[in-house]
mmCIF file of C-alpha atoms in Angstrom:
data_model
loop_
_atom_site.group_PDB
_atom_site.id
_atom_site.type_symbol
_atom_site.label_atom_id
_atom_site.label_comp_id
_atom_site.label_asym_id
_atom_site.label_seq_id
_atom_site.Cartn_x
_atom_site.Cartn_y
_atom_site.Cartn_z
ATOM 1 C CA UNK A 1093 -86.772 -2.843 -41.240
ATOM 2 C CA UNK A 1094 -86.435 -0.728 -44.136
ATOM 3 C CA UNK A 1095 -87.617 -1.961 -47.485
ATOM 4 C CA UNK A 1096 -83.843 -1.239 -48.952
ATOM 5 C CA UNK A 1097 -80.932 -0.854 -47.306
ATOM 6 C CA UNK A 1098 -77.910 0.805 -48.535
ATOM 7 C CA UNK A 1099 -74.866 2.128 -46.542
ATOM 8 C CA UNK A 1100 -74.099 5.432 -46.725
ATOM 9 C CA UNK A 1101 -70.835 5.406 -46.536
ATOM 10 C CA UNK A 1102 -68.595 8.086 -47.684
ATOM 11 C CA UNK A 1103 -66.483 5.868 -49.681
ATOM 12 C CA UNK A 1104 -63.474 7.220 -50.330
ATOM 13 C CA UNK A 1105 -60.753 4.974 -53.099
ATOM 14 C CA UNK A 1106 -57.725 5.952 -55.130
ATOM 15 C CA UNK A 1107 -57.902 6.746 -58.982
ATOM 16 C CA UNK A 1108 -58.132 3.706 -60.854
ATOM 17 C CA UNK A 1109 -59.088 1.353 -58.251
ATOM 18 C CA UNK A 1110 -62.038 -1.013 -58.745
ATOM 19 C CA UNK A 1111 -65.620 0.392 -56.478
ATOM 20 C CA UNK A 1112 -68.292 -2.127 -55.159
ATOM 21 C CA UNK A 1113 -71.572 -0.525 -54.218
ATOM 22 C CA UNK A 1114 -74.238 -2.594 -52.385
ATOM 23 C CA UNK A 1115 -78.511 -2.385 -51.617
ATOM 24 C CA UNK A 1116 -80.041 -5.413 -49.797
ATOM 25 C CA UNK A 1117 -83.826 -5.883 -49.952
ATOM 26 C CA UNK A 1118 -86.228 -7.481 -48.262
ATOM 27 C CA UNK A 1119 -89.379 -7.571 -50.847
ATOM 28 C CA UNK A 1120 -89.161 -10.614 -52.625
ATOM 29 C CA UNK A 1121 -91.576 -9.043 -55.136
ATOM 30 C CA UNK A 1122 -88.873 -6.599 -56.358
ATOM 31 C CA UNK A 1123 -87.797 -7.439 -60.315
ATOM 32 C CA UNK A 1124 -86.359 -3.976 -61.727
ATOM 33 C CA UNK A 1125 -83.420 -3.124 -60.202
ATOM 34 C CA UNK A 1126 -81.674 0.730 -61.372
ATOM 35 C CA UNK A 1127 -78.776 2.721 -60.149
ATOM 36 C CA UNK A 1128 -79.217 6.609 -60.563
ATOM 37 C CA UNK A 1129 -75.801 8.529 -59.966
ATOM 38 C CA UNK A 1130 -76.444 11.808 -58.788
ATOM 39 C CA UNK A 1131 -74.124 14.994 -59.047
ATOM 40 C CA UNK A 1132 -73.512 17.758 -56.028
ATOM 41 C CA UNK A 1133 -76.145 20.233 -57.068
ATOM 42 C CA UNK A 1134 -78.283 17.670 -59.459
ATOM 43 C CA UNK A 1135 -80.983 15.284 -59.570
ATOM 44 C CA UNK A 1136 -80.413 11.703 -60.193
ATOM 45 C CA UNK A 1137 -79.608 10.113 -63.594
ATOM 46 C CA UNK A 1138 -80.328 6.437 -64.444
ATOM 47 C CA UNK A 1139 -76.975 4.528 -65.365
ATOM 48 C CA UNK A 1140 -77.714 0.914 -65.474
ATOM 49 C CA UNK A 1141 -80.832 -1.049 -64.601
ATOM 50 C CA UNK A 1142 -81.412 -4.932 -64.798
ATOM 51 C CA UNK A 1143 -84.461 -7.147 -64.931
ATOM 52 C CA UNK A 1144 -84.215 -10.198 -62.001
ATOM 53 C CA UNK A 1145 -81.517 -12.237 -61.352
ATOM 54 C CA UNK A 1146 -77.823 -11.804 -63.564
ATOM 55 C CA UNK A 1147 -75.598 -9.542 -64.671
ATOM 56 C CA UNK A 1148 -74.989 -6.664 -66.940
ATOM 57 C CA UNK A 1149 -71.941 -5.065 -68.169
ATOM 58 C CA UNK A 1150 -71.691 -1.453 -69.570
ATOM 59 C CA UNK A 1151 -67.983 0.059 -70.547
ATOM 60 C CA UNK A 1152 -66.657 0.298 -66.771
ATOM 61 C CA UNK A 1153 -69.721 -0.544 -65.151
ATOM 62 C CA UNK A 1154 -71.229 -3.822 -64.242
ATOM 63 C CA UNK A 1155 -74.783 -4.394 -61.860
ATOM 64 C CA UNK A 1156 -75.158 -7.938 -60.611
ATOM 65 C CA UNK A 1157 -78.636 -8.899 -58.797
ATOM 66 C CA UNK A 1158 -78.757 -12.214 -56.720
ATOM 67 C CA UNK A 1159 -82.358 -12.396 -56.063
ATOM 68 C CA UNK A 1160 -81.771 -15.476 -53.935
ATOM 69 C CA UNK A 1161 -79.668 -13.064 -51.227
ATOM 70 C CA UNK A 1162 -82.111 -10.101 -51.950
ATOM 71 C CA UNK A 1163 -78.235 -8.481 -53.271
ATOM 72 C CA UNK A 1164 -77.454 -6.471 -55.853
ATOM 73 C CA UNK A 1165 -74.151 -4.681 -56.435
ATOM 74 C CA UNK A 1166 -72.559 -1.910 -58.925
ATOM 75 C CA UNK A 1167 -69.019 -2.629 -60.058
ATOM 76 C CA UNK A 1168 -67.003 0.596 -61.315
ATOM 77 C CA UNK A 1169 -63.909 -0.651 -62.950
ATOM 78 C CA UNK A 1170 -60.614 2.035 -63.517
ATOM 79 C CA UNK A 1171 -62.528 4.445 -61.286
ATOM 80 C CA UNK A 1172 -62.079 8.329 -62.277
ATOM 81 C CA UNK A 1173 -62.196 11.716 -60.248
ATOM 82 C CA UNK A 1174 -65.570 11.907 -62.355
ATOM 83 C CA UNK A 1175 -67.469 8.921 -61.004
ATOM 84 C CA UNK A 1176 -67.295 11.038 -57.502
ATOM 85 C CA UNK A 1177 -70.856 10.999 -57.204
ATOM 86 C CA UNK A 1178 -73.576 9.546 -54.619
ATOM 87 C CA UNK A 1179 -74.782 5.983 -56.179
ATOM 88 C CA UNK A 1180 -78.304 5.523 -55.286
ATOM 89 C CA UNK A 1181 -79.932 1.855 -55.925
ATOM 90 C CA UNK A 1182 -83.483 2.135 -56.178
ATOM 91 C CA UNK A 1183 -85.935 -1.160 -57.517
ATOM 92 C CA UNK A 1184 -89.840 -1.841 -58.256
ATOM 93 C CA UNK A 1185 -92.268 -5.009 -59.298
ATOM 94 C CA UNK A 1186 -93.619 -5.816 -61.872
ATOM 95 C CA UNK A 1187 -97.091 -4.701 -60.651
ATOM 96 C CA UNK A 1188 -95.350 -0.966 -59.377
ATOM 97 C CA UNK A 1189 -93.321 0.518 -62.163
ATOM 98 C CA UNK A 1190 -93.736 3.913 -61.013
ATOM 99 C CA UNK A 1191 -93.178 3.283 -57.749
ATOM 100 C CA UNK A 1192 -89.662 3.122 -57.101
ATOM 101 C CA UNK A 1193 -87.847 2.251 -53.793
ATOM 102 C CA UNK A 1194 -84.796 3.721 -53.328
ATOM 103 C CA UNK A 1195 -81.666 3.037 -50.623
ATOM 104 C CA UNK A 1196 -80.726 6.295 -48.973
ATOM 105 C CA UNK A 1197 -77.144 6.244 -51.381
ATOM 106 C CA UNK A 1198 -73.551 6.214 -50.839
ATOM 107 C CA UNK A 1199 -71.534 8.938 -51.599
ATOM 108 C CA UNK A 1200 -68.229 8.251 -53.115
ATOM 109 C CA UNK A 1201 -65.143 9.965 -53.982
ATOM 110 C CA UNK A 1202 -62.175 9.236 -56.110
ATOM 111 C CA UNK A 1203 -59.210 10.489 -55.462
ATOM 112 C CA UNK A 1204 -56.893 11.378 -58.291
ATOM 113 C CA UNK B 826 -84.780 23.338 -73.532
ATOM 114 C CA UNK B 827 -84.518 19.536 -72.984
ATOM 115 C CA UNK B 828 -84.953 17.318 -70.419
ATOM 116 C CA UNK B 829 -86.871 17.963 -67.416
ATOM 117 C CA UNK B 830 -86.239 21.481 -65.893
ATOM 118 C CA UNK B 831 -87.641 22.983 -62.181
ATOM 119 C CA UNK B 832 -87.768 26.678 -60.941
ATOM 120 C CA UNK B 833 -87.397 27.900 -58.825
ATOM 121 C CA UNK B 834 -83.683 26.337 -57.993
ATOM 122 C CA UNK B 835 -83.504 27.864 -54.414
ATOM 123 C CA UNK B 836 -86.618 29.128 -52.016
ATOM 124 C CA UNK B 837 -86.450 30.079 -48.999
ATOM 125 C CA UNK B 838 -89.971 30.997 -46.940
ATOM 126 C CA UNK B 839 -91.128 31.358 -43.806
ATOM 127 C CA UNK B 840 -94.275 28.784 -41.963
ATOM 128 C CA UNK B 841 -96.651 31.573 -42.888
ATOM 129 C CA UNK B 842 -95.618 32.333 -46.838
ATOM 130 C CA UNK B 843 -97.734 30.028 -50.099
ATOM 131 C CA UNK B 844 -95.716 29.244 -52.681
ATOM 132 C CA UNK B 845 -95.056 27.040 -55.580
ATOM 133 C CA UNK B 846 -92.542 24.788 -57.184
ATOM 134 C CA UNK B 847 -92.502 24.246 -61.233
ATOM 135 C CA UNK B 848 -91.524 21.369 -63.233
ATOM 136 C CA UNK B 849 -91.628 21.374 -66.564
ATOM 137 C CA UNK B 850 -90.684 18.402 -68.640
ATOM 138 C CA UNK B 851 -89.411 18.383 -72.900
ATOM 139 C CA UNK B 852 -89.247 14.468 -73.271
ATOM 140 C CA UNK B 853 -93.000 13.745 -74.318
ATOM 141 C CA UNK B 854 -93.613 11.847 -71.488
ATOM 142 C CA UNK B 855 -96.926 10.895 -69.794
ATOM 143 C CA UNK B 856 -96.112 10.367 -66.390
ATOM 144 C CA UNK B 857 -94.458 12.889 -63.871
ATOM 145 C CA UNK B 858 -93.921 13.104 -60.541
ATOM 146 C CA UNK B 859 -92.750 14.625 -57.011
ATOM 147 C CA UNK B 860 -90.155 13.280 -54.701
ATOM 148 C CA UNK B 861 -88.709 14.556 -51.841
ATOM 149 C CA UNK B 862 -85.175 14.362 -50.644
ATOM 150 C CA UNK B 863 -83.790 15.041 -47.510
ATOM 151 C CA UNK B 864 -81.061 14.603 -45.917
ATOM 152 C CA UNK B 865 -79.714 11.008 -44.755
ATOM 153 C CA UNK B 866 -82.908 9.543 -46.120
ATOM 154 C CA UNK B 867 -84.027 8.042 -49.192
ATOM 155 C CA UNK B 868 -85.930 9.392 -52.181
ATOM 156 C CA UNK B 869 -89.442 9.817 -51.157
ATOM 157 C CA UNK B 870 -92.356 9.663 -53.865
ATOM 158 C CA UNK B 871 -94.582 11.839 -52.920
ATOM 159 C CA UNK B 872 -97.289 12.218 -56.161
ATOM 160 C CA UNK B 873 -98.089 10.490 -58.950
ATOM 161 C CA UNK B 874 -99.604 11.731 -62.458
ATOM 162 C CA UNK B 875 -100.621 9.977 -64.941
ATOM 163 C CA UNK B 876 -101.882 11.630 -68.439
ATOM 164 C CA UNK B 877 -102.891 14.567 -66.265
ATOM 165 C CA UNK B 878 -104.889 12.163 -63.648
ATOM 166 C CA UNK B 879 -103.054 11.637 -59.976
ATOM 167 C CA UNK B 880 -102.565 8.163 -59.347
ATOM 168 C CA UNK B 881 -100.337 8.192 -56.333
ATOM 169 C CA UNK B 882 -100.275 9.965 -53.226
ATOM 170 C CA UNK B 883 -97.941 8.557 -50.568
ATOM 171 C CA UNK B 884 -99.784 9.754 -47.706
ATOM 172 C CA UNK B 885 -98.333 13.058 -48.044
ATOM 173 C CA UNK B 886 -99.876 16.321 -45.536
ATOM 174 C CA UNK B 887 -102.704 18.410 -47.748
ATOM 175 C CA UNK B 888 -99.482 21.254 -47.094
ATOM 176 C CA UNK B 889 -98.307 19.700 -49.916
ATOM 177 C CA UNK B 890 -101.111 20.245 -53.314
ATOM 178 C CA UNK B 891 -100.071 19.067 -56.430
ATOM 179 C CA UNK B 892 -101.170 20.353 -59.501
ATOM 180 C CA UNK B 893 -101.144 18.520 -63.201
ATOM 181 C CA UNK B 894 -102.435 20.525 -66.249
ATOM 182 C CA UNK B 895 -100.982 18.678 -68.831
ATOM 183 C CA UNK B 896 -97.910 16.056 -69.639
ATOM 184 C CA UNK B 897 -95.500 18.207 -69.519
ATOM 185 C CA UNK B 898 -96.399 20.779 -66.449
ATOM 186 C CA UNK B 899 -96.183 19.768 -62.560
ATOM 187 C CA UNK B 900 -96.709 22.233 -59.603
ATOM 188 C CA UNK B 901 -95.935 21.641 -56.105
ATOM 189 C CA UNK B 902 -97.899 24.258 -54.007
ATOM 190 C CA UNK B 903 -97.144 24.675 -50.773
ATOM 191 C CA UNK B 904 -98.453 26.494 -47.535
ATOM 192 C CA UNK B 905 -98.119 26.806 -43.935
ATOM 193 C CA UNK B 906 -95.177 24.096 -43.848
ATOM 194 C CA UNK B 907 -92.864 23.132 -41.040
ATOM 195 C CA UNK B 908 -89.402 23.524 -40.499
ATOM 196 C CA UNK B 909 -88.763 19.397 -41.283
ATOM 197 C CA UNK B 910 -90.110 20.222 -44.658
ATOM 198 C CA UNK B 911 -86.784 21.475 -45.783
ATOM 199 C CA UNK B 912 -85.825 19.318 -48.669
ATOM 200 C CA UNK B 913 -84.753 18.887 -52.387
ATOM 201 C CA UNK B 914 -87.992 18.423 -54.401
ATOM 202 C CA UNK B 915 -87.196 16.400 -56.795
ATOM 203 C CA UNK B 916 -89.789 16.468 -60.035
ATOM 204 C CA UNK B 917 -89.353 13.562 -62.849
ATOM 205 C CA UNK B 918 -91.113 12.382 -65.674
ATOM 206 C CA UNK B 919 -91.128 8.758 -67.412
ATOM 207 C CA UNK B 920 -93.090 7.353 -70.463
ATOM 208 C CA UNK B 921 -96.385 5.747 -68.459
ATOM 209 C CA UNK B 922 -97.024 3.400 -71.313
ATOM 210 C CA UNK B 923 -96.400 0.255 -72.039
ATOM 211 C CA UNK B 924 -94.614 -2.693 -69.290
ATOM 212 C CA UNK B 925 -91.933 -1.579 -66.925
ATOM 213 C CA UNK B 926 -89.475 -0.635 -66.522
ATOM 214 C CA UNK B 927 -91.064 3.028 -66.861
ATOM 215 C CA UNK B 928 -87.391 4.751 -66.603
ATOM 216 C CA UNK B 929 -87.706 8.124 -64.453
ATOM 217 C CA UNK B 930 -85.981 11.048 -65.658
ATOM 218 C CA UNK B 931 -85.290 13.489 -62.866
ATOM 219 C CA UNK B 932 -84.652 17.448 -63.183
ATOM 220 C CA UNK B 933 -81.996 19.270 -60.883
ATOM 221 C CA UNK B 934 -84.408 19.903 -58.121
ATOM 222 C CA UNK B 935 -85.633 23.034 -55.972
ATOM 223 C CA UNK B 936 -83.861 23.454 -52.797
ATOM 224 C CA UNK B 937 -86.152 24.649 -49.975
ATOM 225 C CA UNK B 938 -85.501 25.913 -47.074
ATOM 226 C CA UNK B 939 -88.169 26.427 -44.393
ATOM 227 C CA UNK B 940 -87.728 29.043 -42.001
#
């Protein structure tokens, strides 16, 4: 079983339309929990992270962690032809920092 | 130049050639390192550095030979690699002080393609 678990998709929704992205985990030791979007052509850039359980809410975007599932989730609200992007979920412990876990992403495409 | 910046972009070489990937990061960070990413799979960590001293290695072949010399340089040198080495190499850097989270900042990567 893979440490994270992320589906690949492609994920394809109109403009404006409201995205839910998904990682499930299965080490219970995991407390930082990130989102990198990554560009055709680029290397990942952080957007939102969050420390254990809750939620957190920037502009369109909102990451909720549910450590009792072992869920977390990316919201994109009034989606744009700019969020097309791969969404990659990626978490670490407390005692691991540097040493990130990332789900294999899911690519995603808005369509204007 | 800011952020964290690779070169080559592109490399192609054959099983036989040696030859090396740069990073080079503009944040002041203390902590850089090498991922790999291939296709249909997750980011790989592949090294470690911290304030010039490797403190990961995910059980990566001695193909693969890191290099620190300070902060803000990385090298990836490589040699007699395989086919299913073909990847984006993916360099980043990240404070290394203080509790985490120890955000990673990631440059654009060097595509390689093994022949």
């Amino acid at each position: 079983q893979k440490e994270v678990e992320q589906d690949p998709g492609p994920l394809s929704v109109p403009e404006g339309a409201i995205v839910s992205l998904n990682c499930t985990y299965s080490n219970s030791a995991f407390q930082y929990f990130m989102w990198y979007r990554q560009y055709s052509r680029k290397g990942p850039e952080l957007l939102m992270y969050t420390y254990s359980s809750g939620n957190k809410e920037d502009g369109r975007f909102t990451a909720q962690v549910d450590k009792s599932s072992k869920y977390i989730s990316l919201f994109i609200r009034d989606s744009q032809p700019s969020d097309s992007a791969t969404y990659l979920c990626a978490m670490s412990g407390d005692q691991g920092a540097q040493k990130l876990v990332f789900g294999q992403g899911t690519r995603l495409t808005i369509n204007p | 130049e800011t952020g964290v910046t690779q070169t080559p972009r592109h490399l192609v070489m054959g099983m036989t050639n040696k030859k090396s990937l740069k990073c080079e990061q503009h944040l002041g960070h203390n902590a850089m390192y090498w991922y790999k990413q291939s296709a249909k799979k997750p980011l790989e960590l592949m090294f470690v550095y911290n304030f010039k001293e490797q403190t990961e290695n995910n059980s990566v072949p001695s193909r693969f030979s890191p290099e620190c010399p300070n902060s803000s340089h990385l090298f990836l040198h490589l040699h007699t690699l395989q086919p299913e080495d073909s990847a984006l190499y993916l360099c980043a850097s990240s404070h290394g002080q203080g509790g985490p989270p120890d955000t990673q900042y990631f440059g654009p990567g060097t595509r390689l393609t093994v022949l």
